[in-house]
Amino acid sequence: MLSIKGLSHTYPNGVHALNNINLEIPKGMFGLLGPNGAGKSSLMRTIATLQQPSEGNITFDGIDILKDPDSLRRILGYLPQDFGVYPRVSAYEMLDHMAVLKGLNNGKERKEVVEGLLNQTNLFHVRKKKLKTFSGGMRQRFGIAQALIGDPKLIIVDEPTAGLDPEERNRFHNLLAEIGENVVVILSTHIVEDVADLCPNMVIIAGGQIVTGGKPADLVSELDGKVWQKAIKKDELEAYKENFAVISSHLSTGQTIIHVLADSEPSEGFSVISPDLEDVYFATLHRSRNGSADKAAA
């Protein structure tokens, strides 16, 4: 169990990246969903002991992460949003080198671990190829392989599927689902489908704060009968935004489809729809931004 209490962080330039974060994260896949700039990476970097927070506490299975970061690092696997590799080194050589850095000094044992991870991430057949030849999806799977060295108990993956094609994204999902059965895996992303497909528990973060959380199915059910849809002309969108709680809009066959949050039919021409996690996400962000705007106006 990962426990986060009263976590806040302000950068030297005055940016308040995190504001009183409180979370209990159990074993399994856990989704941290939020837009770019919401504070996801700041939270992940803090949990990964890459930066000290301004205040708060983090513990994992009895380890005080802030007081004893080295103990956490021994059982941590971390795949940041951007990670560097030596482009002219083969996948096998790089993974072997990182295994040495993790303390796997026995050659036979290290060989078994490296080959096992390459097989698990479906990279064994390209193990001798240089990393610079890898596609985006192959690089991400290699990133997971290096994060799994040392049998970690806590794994953090930050925006792992951004930029992947559908086939590679599906392959990566299957890999994460397999990994998440026995350890704590935190999936930080702005892609709703990643959380919907993988995570039995989640929170949404915006403006450095947790604005909602729970089981995805429960959050979706809370919107039953409250999401309404209508096809409008593109030049009507701003007027609808002024008069209704428009949580999202998208183009379809030349028309603009809007989703509106309301307890009853907003006006003529709207039809109620079955909500999904994307509606939860947009509705939560809409409420959060409106709340912030109301406070500023007050």
Coordinates of C-alpha atoms in Angstrom, one line a residue:
M1 CA 0.0 0.0 0.0
L2 CA 1.3 3.4 -1.0
S3 CA 0.1 6.2 1.4
I4 CA 0.3 9.9 0.6
K5 CA -0.8 12.4 3.1
G6 CA -0.9 16.2 2.9
L7 CA 1.6 16.4 0.0
S8 CA 2.2 19.8 -1.4
H9 CA 5.0 21.3 -3.5
T10 CA 5.9 24.8 -4.7
Y11 CA 8.8 25.3 -7.1
P12 CA 11.3 28.1 -6.6
N13 CA 9.6 30.1 -9.3
G14 CA 6.4 30.2 -7.2
V15 CA 4.5 27.6 -9.2
H16 CA 2.2 25.6 -6.9
A17 CA 2.5 22.1 -8.5
L18 CA 0.8 20.1 -5.8
N19 CA -1.7 21.1 -3.2
N20 CA -2.6 18.9 -0.3
I21 CA -2.6 15.5 -2.1
N22 CA -4.1 12.6 0.0
L23 CA -4.1 9.1 -1.6
E24 CA -4.2 5.5 -0.6
I25 CA -3.0 3.3 -3.5
P26 CA -3.5 -0.5 -3.1
K27 CA -1.9 -3.3 -5.1
G28 CA -2.8 -3.4 -8.8
M29 CA -3.2 -0.8 -11.6
F30 CA -4.0 2.7 -10.4
G31 CA -4.9 5.5 -12.8
L32 CA -3.8 9.0 -12.3
L33 CA -5.7 10.9 -15.0
G34 CA -5.3 14.6 -15.7
P35 CA -4.6 17.2 -18.4
N36 CA -1.1 18.4 -19.2
G37 CA 0.2 20.7 -16.5
A38 CA -2.2 19.2 -13.9
G39 CA 0.7 18.1 -11.6
K40 CA 0.9 14.4 -12.6
S41 CA 4.6 14.4 -13.4
S42 CA 5.4 16.5 -10.2
L43 CA 3.6 13.9 -8.1
M44 CA 5.3 11.0 -9.9
R45 CA 8.8 12.5 -9.5
T46 CA 8.1 13.1 -5.8
I47 CA 7.0 9.5 -5.2
A48 CA 10.1 8.3 -7.2
T49 CA 12.3 10.3 -4.8
L50 CA 13.6 12.6 -7.5
Q51 CA 12.4 15.7 -5.7
Q52 CA 11.5 16.6 -2.1
P53 CA 8.0 18.1 -1.5
S54 CA 7.5 21.3 0.3
E55 CA 5.4 19.4 2.9
G56 CA 3.6 16.1 3.5
N57 CA 4.4 12.4 4.0
I58 CA 4.7 9.3 1.7
T59 CA 5.1 5.8 3.0
F60 CA 5.2 2.5 1.1
D61 CA 4.9 -0.8 2.9
G62 CA 6.4 0.7 6.1
I63 CA 9.1 2.7 4.3
D64 CA 9.2 6.5 4.9
I65 CA 10.1 7.5 1.4
L66 CA 11.1 11.0 2.2
K67 CA 13.4 10.0 5.1
D68 CA 14.7 6.7 3.6
P69 CA 14.7 7.2 -0.2
D70 CA 17.4 4.5 -0.8
S71 CA 15.1 1.8 0.6
L72 CA 12.4 2.8 -1.8
R73 CA 14.7 3.0 -4.8
R74 CA 15.7 -0.7 -4.3
I75 CA 12.1 -1.8 -4.9
L76 CA 11.1 0.9 -7.4
G77 CA 10.6 0.6 -11.2
Y78 CA 10.2 3.9 -12.9
L79 CA 9.4 4.7 -16.6
P80 CA 9.4 8.5 -16.9
Q81 CA 7.7 10.4 -19.8
D82 CA 11.1 11.0 -21.4
F83 CA 13.9 8.6 -20.7
G84 CA 17.4 8.5 -22.3
V85 CA 19.2 5.5 -23.9
Y86 CA 22.5 5.1 -25.6
P87 CA 21.4 5.0 -29.2
R88 CA 24.4 2.9 -30.5
V89 CA 24.1 0.2 -27.9
S90 CA 22.0 -2.9 -28.4
A91 CA 18.9 -3.6 -26.3
Y92 CA 20.6 -6.6 -24.7
E93 CA 23.8 -4.7 -23.8
M94 CA 21.9 -1.7 -22.4
L95 CA 19.6 -3.9 -20.2
D96 CA 22.6 -6.0 -19.1
H97 CA 24.4 -2.8 -18.1
M98 CA 21.4 -1.5 -16.1
A99 CA 21.1 -4.9 -14.4
V100 CA 24.6 -4.5 -13.2
L101 CA 23.8 -1.0 -11.8
K102 CA 20.9 -2.6 -10.0
G103 CA 23.3 -4.9 -8.2
L104 CA 22.9 -8.1 -10.3
N105 CA 26.5 -9.1 -10.3
N106 CA 26.2 -12.8 -10.8
G107 CA 26.6 -13.3 -14.6
K108 CA 24.4 -16.4 -14.9
E109 CA 21.6 -14.9 -12.8
R110 CA 21.8 -11.6 -14.7
K111 CA 21.6 -13.4 -18.1
E112 CA 18.5 -15.2 -17.0
V113 CA 16.9 -11.9 -15.8
V114 CA 17.8 -9.9 -18.9
E115 CA 16.6 -12.6 -21.3
G116 CA 13.4 -13.1 -19.3
L117 CA 12.6 -9.4 -19.4
L118 CA 13.3 -9.2 -23.2
N119 CA 10.9 -12.2 -23.7
Q120 CA 8.3 -10.7 -21.4
T121 CA 8.3 -7.4 -23.4
N122 CA 8.5 -9.2 -26.7
L123 CA 11.9 -7.8 -27.6
F124 CA 14.0 -10.9 -27.5
H125 CA 14.1 -11.2 -31.3
V126 CA 15.5 -7.7 -31.6
R127 CA 17.8 -7.9 -28.6
K128 CA 21.0 -7.4 -30.8
K129 CA 19.6 -4.3 -32.6
K130 CA 20.8 -0.9 -31.6
L131 CA 18.3 1.1 -29.6
K132 CA 18.3 4.0 -32.2
T133 CA 16.5 1.6 -34.6
F134 CA 13.6 1.0 -32.3
S135 CA 10.1 2.4 -33.0
G136 CA 8.3 4.4 -30.3
G137 CA 6.4 1.4 -29.1
M138 CA 9.6 -0.8 -28.9
R139 CA 11.3 2.0 -26.9
Q140 CA 8.4 2.1 -24.5
R141 CA 8.5 -1.7 -24.0
F142 CA 12.2 -1.5 -23.5
G143 CA 11.5 1.2 -20.9
I144 CA 9.2 -1.2 -19.1
A145 CA 11.9 -3.9 -19.3
Q146 CA 14.4 -1.7 -17.6
A147 CA 11.8 -0.6 -15.0
L148 CA 11.2 -4.3 -14.1
I149 CA 14.9 -5.1 -13.3
G150 CA 15.2 -6.2 -9.6
D151 CA 11.6 -7.4 -9.2
P152 CA 10.2 -4.0 -8.1
K153 CA 7.2 -3.8 -5.7
L154 CA 6.2 -0.3 -6.9
I155 CA 6.2 0.7 -10.6
I156 CA 5.5 4.2 -11.9
V157 CA 4.8 4.8 -15.6
D158 CA 4.3 8.4 -16.8
E159 CA 2.4 8.9 -20.1
P160 CA 3.5 5.5 -21.4
T161 CA 1.3 5.3 -24.5
A162 CA 1.5 8.9 -25.8
G163 CA 2.3 8.8 -29.5
L164 CA 1.9 5.0 -29.9
D165 CA -0.2 3.6 -32.8
P166 CA -3.3 1.5 -31.9
E167 CA -1.6 -1.9 -32.3
E168 CA 1.4 -1.0 -30.2
R169 CA -0.8 0.7 -27.6
N170 CA -2.8 -2.5 -27.3
R171 CA 0.4 -4.6 -26.9
F172 CA 1.6 -2.2 -24.2
H173 CA -1.8 -2.4 -22.4
N174 CA -1.5 -6.2 -22.3
L175 CA 2.0 -5.9 -20.8
L176 CA 0.9 -3.5 -18.1
A177 CA -2.1 -5.5 -17.2
E178 CA 0.1 -8.6 -16.7
I179 CA 2.6 -6.7 -14.6
G180 CA -0.1 -5.0 -12.5
E181 CA -1.5 -8.3 -11.1
N182 CA 1.0 -8.6 -8.2
V183 CA 2.5 -5.1 -7.5
V184 CA 1.4 -1.5 -7.2
V185 CA 1.5 0.1 -10.6
I186 CA 0.7 3.8 -11.0
L187 CA -0.3 4.8 -14.5
S188 CA -0.1 8.6 -15.0
T189 CA -1.7 9.7 -18.2
H190 CA -4.0 12.2 -19.9
I191 CA -5.4 9.5 -22.2
V192 CA -8.8 8.4 -20.8
E193 CA -8.9 5.1 -22.7
D194 CA -5.7 3.9 -20.9
V195 CA -7.3 4.2 -17.5
A196 CA -10.7 2.8 -18.7
D197 CA -9.0 -0.3 -20.1
L198 CA -6.5 -1.0 -17.3
C199 CA -7.3 0.5 -13.9
P200 CA -9.8 -0.8 -11.3
N201 CA -9.1 2.4 -9.2
M202 CA -8.3 5.9 -10.3
V203 CA -8.3 9.6 -9.4
I204 CA -8.5 12.8 -11.6
I205 CA -6.0 15.5 -10.8
A206 CA -6.3 19.1 -12.0
G207 CA -4.5 22.2 -10.8
G208 CA -2.3 20.2 -8.5
Q209 CA -5.4 18.8 -6.6
I210 CA -7.3 15.5 -6.5
V211 CA -10.7 16.5 -7.7
T212 CA -12.4 13.1 -7.8
G213 CA -11.6 9.5 -7.5
G214 CA -12.9 5.9 -7.1
K215 CA -13.7 3.0 -9.3
P216 CA -14.3 4.0 -13.0
A217 CA -17.6 2.2 -13.2
D218 CA -18.9 4.0 -10.0
L219 CA -17.8 7.4 -11.3
V220 CA -19.6 6.7 -14.6
S221 CA -22.8 5.6 -12.9
E222 CA -22.9 8.9 -11.0
L223 CA -23.5 10.6 -14.4
D224 CA -26.4 8.4 -15.4
G225 CA -29.2 10.6 -16.8
K226 CA -27.1 13.7 -16.6
V227 CA -25.2 13.8 -19.9
W228 CA -27.1 15.1 -22.9
Q229 CA -26.1 15.2 -26.6
K230 CA -27.0 17.4 -29.5
A231 CA -25.8 18.1 -33.0
I232 CA -25.4 21.8 -33.7
K233 CA -23.8 24.1 -36.3
K234 CA -20.1 24.9 -35.7
D235 CA -20.9 28.7 -35.4
E236 CA -23.4 28.0 -32.7
L237 CA -20.9 26.4 -30.3
E238 CA -20.0 29.6 -28.4
A239 CA -23.6 30.5 -27.8
Y240 CA -24.3 27.0 -26.4
K241 CA -21.2 27.3 -24.1
E242 CA -22.6 30.5 -22.7
N243 CA -26.0 29.0 -21.9
F244 CA -25.3 25.4 -21.0
A245 CA -22.6 23.3 -19.2
V246 CA -20.9 22.1 -22.4
I247 CA -18.3 19.6 -21.2
S248 CA -17.1 18.5 -24.6
S249 CA -17.5 18.9 -28.3
H250 CA -16.3 17.0 -31.4
L251 CA -16.9 17.1 -35.2
S252 CA -18.8 14.2 -36.8
T253 CA -19.9 14.1 -40.5
G254 CA -19.7 17.9 -40.8
Q255 CA -21.6 18.7 -37.6
T256 CA -20.5 19.6 -34.1
I257 CA -21.7 17.2 -31.5
I258 CA -21.8 18.6 -28.0
H259 CA -22.2 16.9 -24.6
V260 CA -23.9 18.9 -21.9
L261 CA -24.2 18.3 -18.2
A262 CA -27.7 18.8 -16.8
D263 CA -30.1 17.1 -14.4
S264 CA -33.0 17.4 -16.9
E265 CA -33.3 18.1 -20.7
P266 CA -31.4 21.3 -21.3
S267 CA -33.6 22.4 -24.2
E268 CA -35.4 21.1 -27.2
G269 CA -33.4 18.8 -29.4
F270 CA -31.2 17.2 -26.7
S271 CA -31.1 13.5 -26.1
V272 CA -29.9 11.8 -23.0
I273 CA -26.9 9.3 -23.5
S274 CA -25.2 6.6 -21.6
P275 CA -22.1 8.3 -20.1
D276 CA -18.6 6.9 -20.3
L277 CA -15.3 7.6 -18.5
E278 CA -14.5 10.4 -21.0
D279 CA -17.7 12.2 -19.9
V280 CA -16.6 11.8 -16.3
Y281 CA -13.2 13.3 -17.1
F282 CA -14.6 16.3 -19.0
A283 CA -17.4 16.9 -16.5
T284 CA -14.9 16.8 -13.6
L285 CA -12.6 19.3 -15.4
H286 CA -15.5 21.5 -16.3
R287 CA -16.7 21.6 -12.6
S288 CA -13.1 22.2 -11.4
R289 CA -12.5 25.1 -13.8
N290 CA -15.8 26.7 -13.1
G291 CA -15.2 26.4 -9.4
S292 CA -11.8 28.1 -9.8
A293 CA -13.4 30.8 -11.9
D294 CA -16.2 31.3 -9.3
K295 CA -13.6 31.6 -6.5
A296 CA -11.5 34.1 -8.5
A297 CA -14.7 36.2 -9.3
A298 CA -15.6 36.2 -5.6

